Tab-separated table of C-alpha atoms and ligand atoms in Angstrom:
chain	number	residue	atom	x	y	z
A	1	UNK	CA	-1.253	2.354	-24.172
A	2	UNK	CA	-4.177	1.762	-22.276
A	3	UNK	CA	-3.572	0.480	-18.772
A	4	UNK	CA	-6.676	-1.086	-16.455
A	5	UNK	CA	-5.350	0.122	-12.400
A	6	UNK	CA	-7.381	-1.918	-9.938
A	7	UNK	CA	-7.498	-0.163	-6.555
A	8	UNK	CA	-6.811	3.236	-7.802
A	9	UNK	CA	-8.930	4.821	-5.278
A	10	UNK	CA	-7.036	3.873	-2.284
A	11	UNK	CA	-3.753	5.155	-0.982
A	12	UNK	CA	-0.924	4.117	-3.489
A	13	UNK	CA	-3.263	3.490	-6.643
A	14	UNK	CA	-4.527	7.219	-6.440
A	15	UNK	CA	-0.939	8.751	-6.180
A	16	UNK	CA	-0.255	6.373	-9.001
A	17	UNK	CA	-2.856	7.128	-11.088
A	18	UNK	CA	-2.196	10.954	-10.702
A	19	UNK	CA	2.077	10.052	-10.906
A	20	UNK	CA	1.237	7.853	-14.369
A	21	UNK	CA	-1.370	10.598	-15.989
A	22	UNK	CA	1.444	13.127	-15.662
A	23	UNK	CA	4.123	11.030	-17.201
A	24	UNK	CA	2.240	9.413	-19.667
A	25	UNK	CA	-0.111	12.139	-20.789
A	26	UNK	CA	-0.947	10.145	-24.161
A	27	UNK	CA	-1.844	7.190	-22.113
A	28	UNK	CA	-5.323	5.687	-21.210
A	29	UNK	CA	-6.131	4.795	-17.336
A	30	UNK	CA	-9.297	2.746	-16.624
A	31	UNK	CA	-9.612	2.335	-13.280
A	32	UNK	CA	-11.319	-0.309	-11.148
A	33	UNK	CA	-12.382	-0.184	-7.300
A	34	UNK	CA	-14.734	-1.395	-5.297
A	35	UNK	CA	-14.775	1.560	-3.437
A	36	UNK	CA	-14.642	0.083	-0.105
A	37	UNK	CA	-13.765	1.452	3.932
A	38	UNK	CA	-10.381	2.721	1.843
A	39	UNK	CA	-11.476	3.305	-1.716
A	40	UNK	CA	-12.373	7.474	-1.771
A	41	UNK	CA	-12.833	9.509	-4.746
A	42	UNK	CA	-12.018	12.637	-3.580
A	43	UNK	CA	-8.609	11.102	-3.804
A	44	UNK	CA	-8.818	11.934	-7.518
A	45	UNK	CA	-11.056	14.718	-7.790
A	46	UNK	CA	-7.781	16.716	-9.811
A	47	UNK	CA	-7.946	13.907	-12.354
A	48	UNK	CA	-11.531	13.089	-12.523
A	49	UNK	CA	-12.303	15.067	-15.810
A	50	UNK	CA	-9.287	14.329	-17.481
A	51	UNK	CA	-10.059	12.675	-20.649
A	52	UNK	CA	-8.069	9.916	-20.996
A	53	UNK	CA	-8.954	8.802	-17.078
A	54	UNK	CA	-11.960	6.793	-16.691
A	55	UNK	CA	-13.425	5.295	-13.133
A	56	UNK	CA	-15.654	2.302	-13.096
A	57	UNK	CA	-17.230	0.576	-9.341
A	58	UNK	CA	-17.150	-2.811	-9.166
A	59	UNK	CA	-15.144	-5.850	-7.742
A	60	UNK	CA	-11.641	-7.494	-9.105
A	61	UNK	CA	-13.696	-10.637	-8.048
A	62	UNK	CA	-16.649	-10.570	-10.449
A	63	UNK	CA	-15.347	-12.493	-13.898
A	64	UNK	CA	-17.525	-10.925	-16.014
A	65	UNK	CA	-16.569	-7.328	-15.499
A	66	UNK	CA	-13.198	-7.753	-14.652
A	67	UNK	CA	-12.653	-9.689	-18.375
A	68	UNK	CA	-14.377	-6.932	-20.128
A	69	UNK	CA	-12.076	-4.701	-18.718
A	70	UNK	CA	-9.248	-6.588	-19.390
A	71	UNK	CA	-10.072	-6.709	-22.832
A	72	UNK	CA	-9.883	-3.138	-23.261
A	73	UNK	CA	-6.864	-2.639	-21.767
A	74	UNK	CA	-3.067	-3.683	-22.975
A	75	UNK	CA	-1.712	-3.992	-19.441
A	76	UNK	CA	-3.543	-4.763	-15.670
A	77	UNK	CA	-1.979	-3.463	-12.380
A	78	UNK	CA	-3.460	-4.532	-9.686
A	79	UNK	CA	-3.425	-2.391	-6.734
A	80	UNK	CA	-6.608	-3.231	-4.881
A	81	UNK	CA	-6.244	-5.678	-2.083
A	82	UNK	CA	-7.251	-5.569	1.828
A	83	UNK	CA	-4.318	-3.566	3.270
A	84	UNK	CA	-4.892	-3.287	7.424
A	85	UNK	CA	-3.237	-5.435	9.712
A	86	UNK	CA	-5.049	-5.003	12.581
A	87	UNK	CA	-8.356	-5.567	10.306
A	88	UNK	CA	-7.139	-9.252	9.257
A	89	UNK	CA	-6.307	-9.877	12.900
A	90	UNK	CA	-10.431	-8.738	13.428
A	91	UNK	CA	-11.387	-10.927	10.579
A	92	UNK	CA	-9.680	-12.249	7.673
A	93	UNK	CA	-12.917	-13.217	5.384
A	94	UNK	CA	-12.466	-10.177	3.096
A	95	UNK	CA	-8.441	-10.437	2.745
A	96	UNK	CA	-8.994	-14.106	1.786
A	97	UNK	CA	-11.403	-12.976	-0.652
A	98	UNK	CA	-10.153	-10.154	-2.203
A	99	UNK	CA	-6.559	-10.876	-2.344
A	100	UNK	CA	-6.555	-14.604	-3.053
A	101	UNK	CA	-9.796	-14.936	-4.957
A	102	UNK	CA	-10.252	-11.502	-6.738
A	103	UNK	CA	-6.190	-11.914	-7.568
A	104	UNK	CA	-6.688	-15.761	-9.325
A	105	UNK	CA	-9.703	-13.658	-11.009
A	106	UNK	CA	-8.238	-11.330	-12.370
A	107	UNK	CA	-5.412	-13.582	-14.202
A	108	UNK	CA	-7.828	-15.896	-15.360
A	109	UNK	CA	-9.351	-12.778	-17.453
A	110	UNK	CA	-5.799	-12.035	-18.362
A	111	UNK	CA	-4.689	-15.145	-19.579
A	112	UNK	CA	-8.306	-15.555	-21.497
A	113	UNK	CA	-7.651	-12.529	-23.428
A	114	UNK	CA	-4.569	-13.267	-25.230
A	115	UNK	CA	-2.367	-13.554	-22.078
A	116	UNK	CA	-2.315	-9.539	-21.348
A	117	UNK	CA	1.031	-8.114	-19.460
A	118	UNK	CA	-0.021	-8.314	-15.668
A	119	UNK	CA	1.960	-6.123	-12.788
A	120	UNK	CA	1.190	-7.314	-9.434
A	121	UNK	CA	1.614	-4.860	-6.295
A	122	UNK	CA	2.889	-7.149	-3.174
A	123	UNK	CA	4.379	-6.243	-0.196
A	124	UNK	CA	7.866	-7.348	1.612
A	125	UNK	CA	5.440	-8.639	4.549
A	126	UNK	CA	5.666	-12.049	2.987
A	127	UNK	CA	8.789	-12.309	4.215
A	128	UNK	CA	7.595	-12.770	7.872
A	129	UNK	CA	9.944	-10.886	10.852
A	130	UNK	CA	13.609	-10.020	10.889
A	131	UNK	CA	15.548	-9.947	14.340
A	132	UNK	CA	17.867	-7.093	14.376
A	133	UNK	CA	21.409	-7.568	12.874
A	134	UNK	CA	19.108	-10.344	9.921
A	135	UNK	CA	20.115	-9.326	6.551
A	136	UNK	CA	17.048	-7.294	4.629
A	137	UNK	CA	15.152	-9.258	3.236
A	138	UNK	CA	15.688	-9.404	-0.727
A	139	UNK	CA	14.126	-11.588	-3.861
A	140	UNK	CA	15.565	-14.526	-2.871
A	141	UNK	CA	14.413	-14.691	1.014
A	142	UNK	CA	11.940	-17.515	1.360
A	143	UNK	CA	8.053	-16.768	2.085
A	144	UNK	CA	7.347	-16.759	5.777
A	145	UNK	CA	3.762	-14.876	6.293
A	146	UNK	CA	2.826	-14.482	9.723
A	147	UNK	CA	-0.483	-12.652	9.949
A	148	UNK	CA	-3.462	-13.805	7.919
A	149	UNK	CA	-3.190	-9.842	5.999
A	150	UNK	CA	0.237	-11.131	5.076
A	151	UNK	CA	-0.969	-14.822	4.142
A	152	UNK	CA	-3.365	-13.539	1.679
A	153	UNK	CA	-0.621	-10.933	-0.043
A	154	UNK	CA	1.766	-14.339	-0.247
A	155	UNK	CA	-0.770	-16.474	-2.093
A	156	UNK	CA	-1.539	-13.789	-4.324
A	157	UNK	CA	2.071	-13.485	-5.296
A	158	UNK	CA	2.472	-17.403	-5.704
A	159	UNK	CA	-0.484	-17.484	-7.867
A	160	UNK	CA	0.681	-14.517	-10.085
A	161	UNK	CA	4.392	-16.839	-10.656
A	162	UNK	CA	1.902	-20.061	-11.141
A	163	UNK	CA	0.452	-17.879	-14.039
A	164	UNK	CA	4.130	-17.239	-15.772
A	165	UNK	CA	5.396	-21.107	-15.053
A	166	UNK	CA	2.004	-22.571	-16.353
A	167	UNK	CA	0.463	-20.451	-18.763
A	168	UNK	CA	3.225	-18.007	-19.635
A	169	UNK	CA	1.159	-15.133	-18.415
A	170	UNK	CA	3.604	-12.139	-18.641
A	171	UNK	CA	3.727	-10.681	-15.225
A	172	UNK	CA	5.937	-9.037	-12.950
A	173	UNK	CA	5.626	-8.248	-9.179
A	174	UNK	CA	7.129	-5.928	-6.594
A	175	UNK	CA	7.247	-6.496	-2.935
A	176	UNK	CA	7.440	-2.714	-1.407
A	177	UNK	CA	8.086	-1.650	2.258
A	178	UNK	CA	5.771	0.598	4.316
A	179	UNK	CA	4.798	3.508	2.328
A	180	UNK	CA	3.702	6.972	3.260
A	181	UNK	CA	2.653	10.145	2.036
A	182	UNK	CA	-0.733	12.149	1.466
A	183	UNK	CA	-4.212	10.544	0.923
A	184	UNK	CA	-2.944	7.819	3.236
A	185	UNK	CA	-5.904	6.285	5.515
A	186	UNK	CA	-5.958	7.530	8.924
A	187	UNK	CA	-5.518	3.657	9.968
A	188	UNK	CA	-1.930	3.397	9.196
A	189	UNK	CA	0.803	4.300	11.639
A	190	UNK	CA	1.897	8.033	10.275
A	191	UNK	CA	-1.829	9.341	8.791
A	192	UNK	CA	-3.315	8.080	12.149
A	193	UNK	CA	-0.706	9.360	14.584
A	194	UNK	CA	-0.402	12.863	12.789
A	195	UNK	CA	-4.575	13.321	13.086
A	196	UNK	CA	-4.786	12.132	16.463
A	197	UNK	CA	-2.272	15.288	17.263
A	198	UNK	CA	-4.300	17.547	15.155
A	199	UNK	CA	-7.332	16.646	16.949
A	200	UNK	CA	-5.503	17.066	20.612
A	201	UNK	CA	-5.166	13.247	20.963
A	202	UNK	CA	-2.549	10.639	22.437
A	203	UNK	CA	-0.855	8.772	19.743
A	204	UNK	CA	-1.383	4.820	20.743
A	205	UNK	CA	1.988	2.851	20.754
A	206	UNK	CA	1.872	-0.987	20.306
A	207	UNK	CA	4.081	-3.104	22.879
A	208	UNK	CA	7.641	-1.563	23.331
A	209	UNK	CA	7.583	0.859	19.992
A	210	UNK	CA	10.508	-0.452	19.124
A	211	UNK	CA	9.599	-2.823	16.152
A	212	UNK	CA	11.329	-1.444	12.840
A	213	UNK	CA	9.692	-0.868	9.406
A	214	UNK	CA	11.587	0.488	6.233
A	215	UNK	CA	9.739	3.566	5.297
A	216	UNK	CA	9.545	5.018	1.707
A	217	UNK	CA	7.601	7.894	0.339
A	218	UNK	CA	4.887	6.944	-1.967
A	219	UNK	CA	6.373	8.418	-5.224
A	220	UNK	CA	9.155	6.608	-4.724
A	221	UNK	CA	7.312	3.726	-4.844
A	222	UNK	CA	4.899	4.373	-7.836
A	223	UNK	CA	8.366	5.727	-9.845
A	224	UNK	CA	9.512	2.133	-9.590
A	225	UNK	CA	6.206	0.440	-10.214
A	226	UNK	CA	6.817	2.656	-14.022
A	227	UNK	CA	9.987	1.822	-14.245
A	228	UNK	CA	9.126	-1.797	-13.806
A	229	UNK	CA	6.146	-1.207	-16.259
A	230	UNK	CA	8.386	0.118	-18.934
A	231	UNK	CA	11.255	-1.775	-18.495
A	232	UNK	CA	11.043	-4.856	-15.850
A	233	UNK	CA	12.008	-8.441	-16.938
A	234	UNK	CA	8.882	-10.631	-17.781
A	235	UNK	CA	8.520	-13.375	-15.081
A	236	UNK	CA	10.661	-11.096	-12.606
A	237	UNK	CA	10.178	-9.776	-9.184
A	238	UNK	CA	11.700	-6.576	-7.496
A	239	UNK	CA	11.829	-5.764	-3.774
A	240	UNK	CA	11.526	-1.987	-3.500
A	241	UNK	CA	12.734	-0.139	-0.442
A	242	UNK	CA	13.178	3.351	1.069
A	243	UNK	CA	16.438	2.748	2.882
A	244	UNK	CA	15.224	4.160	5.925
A	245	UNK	CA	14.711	2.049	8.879
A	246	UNK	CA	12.882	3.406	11.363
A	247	UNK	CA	11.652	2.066	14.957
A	248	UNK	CA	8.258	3.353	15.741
A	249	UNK	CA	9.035	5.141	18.397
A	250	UNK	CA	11.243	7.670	16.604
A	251	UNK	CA	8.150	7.844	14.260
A	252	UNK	CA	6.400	9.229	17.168
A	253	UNK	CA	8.863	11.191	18.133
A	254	UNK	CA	9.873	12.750	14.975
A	255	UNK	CA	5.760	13.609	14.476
A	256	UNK	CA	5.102	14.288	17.717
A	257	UNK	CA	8.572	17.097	17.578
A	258	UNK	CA	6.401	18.825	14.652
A	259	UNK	CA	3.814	19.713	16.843
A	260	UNK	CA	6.060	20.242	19.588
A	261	UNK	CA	4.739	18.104	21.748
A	262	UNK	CA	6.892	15.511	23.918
A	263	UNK	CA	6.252	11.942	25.463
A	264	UNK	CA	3.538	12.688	27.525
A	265	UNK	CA	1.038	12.270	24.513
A	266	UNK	CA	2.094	8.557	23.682
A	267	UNK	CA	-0.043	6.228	25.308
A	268	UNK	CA	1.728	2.629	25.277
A	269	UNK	CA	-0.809	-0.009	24.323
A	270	UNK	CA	-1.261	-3.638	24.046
A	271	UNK	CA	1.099	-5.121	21.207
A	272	UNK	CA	-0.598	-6.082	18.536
A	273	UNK	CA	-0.895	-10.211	18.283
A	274	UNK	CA	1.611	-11.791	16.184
A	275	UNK	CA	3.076	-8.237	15.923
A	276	UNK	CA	5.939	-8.994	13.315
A	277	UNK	CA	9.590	-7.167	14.811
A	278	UNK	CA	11.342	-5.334	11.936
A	279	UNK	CA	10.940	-5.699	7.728
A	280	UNK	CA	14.071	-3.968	5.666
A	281	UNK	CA	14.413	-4.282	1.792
A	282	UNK	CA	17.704	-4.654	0.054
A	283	UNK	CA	16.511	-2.854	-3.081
A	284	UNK	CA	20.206	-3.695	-5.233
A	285	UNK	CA	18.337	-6.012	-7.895
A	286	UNK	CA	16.213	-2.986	-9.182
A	287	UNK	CA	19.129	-0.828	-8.760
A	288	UNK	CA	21.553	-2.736	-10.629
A	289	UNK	CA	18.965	-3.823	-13.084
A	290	UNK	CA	16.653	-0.824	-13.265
A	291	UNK	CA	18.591	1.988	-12.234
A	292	UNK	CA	16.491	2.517	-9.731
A	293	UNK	CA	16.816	3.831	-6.028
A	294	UNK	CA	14.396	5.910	-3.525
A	295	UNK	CA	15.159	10.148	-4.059
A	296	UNK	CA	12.788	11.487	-1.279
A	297	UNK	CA	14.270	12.147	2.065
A	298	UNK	CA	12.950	10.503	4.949
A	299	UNK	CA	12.864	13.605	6.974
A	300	UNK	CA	11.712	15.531	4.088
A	301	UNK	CA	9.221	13.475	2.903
A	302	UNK	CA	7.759	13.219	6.838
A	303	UNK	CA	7.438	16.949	7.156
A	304	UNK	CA	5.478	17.342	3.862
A	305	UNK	CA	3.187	14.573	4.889
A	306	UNK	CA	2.065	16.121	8.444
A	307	UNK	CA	1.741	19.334	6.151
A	308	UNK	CA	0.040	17.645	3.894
A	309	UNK	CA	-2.543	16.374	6.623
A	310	UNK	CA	-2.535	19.655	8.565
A	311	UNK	CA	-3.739	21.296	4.982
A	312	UNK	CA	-6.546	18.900	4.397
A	313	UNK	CA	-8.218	18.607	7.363
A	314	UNK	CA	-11.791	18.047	5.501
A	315	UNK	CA	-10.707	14.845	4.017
A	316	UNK	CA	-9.569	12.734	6.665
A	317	UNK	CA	-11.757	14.485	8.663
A	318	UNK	CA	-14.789	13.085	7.388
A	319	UNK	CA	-13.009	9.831	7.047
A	320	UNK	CA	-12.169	9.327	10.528
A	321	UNK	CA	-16.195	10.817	11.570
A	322	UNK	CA	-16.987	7.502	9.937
A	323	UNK	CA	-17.462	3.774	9.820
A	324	UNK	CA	-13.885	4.097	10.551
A	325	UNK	CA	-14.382	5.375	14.366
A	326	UNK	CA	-16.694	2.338	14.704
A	327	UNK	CA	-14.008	0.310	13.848
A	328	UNK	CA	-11.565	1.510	15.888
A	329	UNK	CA	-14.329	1.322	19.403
A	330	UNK	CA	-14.403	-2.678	18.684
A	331	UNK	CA	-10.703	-2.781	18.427
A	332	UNK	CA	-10.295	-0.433	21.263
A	333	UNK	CA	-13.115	-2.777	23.535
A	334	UNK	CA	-11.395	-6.057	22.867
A	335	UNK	CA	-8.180	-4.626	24.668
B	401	NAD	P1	-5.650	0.946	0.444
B	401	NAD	O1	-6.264	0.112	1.507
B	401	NAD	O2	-5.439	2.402	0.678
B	401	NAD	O3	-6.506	0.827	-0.909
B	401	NAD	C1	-6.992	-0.401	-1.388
B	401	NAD	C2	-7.962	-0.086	-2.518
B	401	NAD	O4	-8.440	-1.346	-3.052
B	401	NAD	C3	-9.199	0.704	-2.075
B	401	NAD	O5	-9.455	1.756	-2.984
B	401	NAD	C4	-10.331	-0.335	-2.109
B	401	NAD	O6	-11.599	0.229	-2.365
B	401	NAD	C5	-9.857	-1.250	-3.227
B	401	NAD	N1	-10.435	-2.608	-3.147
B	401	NAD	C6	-10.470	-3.412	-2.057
B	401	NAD	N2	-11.104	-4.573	-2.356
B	401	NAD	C7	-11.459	-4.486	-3.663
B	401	NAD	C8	-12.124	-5.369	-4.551
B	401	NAD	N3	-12.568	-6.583	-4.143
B	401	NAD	N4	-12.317	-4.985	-5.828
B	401	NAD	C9	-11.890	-3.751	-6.259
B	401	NAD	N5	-11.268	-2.877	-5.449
B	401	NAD	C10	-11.049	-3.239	-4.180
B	401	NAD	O7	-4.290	0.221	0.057
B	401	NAD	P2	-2.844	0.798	-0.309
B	401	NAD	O8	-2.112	1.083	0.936
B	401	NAD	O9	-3.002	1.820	-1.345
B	401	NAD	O10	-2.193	-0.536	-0.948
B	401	NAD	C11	-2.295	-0.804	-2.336
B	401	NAD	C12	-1.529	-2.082	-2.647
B	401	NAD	O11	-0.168	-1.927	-2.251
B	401	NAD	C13	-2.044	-3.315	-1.885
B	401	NAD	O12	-1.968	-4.408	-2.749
B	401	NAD	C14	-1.062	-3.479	-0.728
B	401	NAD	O13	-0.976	-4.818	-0.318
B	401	NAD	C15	0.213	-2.985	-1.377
B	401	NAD	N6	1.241	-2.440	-0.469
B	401	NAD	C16	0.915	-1.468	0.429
B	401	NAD	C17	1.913	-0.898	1.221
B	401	NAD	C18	1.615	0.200	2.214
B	401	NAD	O14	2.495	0.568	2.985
B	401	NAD	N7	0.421	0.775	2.224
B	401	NAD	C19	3.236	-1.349	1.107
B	401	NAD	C20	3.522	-2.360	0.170
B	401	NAD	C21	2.526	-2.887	-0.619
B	402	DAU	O1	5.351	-3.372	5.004
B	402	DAU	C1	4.349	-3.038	4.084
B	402	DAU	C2	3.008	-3.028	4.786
B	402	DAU	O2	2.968	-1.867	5.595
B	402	DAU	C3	1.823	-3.052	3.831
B	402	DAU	O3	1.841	-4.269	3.107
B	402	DAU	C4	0.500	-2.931	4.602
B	402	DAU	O4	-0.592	-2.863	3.708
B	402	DAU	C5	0.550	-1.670	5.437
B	402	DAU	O5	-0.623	-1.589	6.226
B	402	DAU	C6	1.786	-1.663	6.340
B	402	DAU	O6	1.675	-2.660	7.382
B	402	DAU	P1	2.153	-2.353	8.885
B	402	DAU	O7	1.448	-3.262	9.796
B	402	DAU	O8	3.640	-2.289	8.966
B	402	DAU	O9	1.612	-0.827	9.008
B	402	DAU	P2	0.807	-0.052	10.162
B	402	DAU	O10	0.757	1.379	9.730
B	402	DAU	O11	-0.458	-0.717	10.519
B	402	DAU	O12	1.792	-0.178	11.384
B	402	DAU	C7	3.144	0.264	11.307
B	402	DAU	C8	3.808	-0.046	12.643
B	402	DAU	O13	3.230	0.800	13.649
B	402	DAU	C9	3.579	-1.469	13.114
B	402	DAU	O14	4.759	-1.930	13.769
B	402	DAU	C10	2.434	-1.351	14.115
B	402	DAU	C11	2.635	0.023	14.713
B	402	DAU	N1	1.399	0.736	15.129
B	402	DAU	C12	0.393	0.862	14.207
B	402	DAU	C13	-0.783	1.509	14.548
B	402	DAU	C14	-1.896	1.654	13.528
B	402	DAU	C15	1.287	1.279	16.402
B	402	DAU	O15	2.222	1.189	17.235
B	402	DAU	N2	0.116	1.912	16.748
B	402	DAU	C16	-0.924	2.045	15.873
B	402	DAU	O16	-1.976	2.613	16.251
């Protein structure tokens, strides 16, 4: 089997690829990135001379490449999309791009080469917001974007279905919660707050801190993105979640108690606009169906993380030394 990742040098496709190499050790991984603010190599340096693991730069939206690819490979999972948030709130040009356009380009080289198998990685923001005693959201909770990162994700998915309805493309998708774990980008909630500390910083808290997110260690996710892979219903979808809501604010607190700090080092910010209250996934489909349900602790998986990040100070290090401290002075002067 020869599988054709897209994204695998960002956050999830990198533990993936690493995760799918050890499972599947007589299986073939080309993978495709653009290598963008988020795509990083040294993400894979442990798997970079493996044989059967090959890297290749370019975009998911440029036809001609992408179809070559595709040819190649027996099955396309597509990882790469514009991820941030508070990026798409900045400007959405890229999302729009990459996720919409490089998404409808990448089945369009599918179906062209004799409709190839086609796993789509979405997120359970396309649900929109939950108030507090809401169900979770599952497969069958309408679309309700609200932030133009979100938007994107949702038309992606849409297309993806319009591929199985119209052309019988055979795809699946999953819609995941808020994943963490090492390798993360120091942009995200967890990987940024747990730097900041190691660098002697205040951890920046949006609004109240008390808007919820369903957390769920990275493996976790990729072991269901297999499973799905290797098992999932053609023309299916499956929510995946970690079963462990989670306000911000006893994120902070729960990071901020590993370094034994207290409140004094979170600085309450501006909320962010449009800041969506709580997401939670009711993962029974893929349980019932799959047999599949998250295994890493919460409180486990949180204290191998900051370890994780205390141990490899050079790589995020250099990342946050970056373009990515530019970033964060516009953000920081438009508040
Ligand atoms: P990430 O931002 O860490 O990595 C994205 C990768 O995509 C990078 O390597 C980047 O270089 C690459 N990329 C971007 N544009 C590209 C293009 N035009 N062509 C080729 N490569 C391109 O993202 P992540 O957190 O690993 O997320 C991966 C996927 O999982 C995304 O589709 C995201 O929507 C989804 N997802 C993420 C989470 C989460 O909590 N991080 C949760 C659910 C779903
Ligand atoms: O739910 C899945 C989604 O999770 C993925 O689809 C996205 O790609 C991923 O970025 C993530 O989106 P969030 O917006 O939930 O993640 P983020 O880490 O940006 O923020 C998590 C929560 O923490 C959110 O409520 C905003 C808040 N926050 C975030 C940052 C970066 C802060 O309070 N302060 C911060 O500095």
């Amino acid at each position: 089997m020869k599988l054709l990742i897209t994204g695998g040098a960002g956050f999830i496709g990198s533990n993936f690829i690493r995760y799918y190499l050890k499972n599947h050790p007589s299986d073939q991984i080309i993978n495709l990135d653009k290598l963008t603010y988020a795509g990083n190599l040294e993400n894979l340096k442990d798997v970079e001379k493996n044989p059967n693991y090959k890297f290749i730069k370019g975009d998911i939206c440029d036809f001609d490449l992408v179809s070559k690819l595709v040819k190649e490979a027996d099955e396309i999972i597509n990882f790469a999309a514009e991820t941030h948030v508070d990026r798409s709130i900045l400007d959405s040009g890229d999302f729009v791009r990459t996720n919409i356009e490089g998404t409808r380009t990448l089945l369009d080289a599918a179906k062209s080469n004799d409709n190839k198998r086609f796993h789509h990685i979405s997120t359970d923001e396309v649900f929109g917001s939950l108030e507090p005693k809401d169900a979770p959201f599952s497969e069958k909770t309408s679309y309700d974007p609200r932030s133009p990162y979100s938007a994107s994700k949702a038309a992606s998915d849409h297309l993806v279905r319009s591929y199985y309805h119209t052309f019988g493309l055979p795809i699946t998708i999953s819609n995941c919660s808020n994943n963490y774990g090492p390798f993360q980008f120091p942009e995200k909630l967890i990987p940024f707050f747990i730097t900041n500390l190691l660098e002697g910083k205040k951890v920046p808290l949006y609004g109240d801190g008390l808007n919820v997110r369903d957390w769920i260690h990275v493996d976790d996710h990729n072991r269901g993105v297999d499973l799905i892979l290797q098992k999932g219903k053609i023309g299916e979808t499956y929510c995946l979640g970690g079963a462990s809501e989670k306000t911000n604010l006893e994120i902070t607190k729960f990071i901020l108690n590993e370094f034994g700090k207290g409140d004094e080092m979170i600085e309450y910010i501006k909320d962010r606009a449009g800041h969506d209250r709580r997401y939670a996934i009711d993962f029974s489909k893929i349980k019932k169906e799959l047999g599949w349900e998250p295994q890493v602790k919460f409180a486990d998986g949180l204290k191998q993380t900051v370890e994780w990040y205390r141990d490899n100070q050079d790589w995020w290090k250099k990342i946050k030394s970056g373009e990515y401290q530019d970033y964060y002075k516009k953000q920081y002067e438009k508040r």
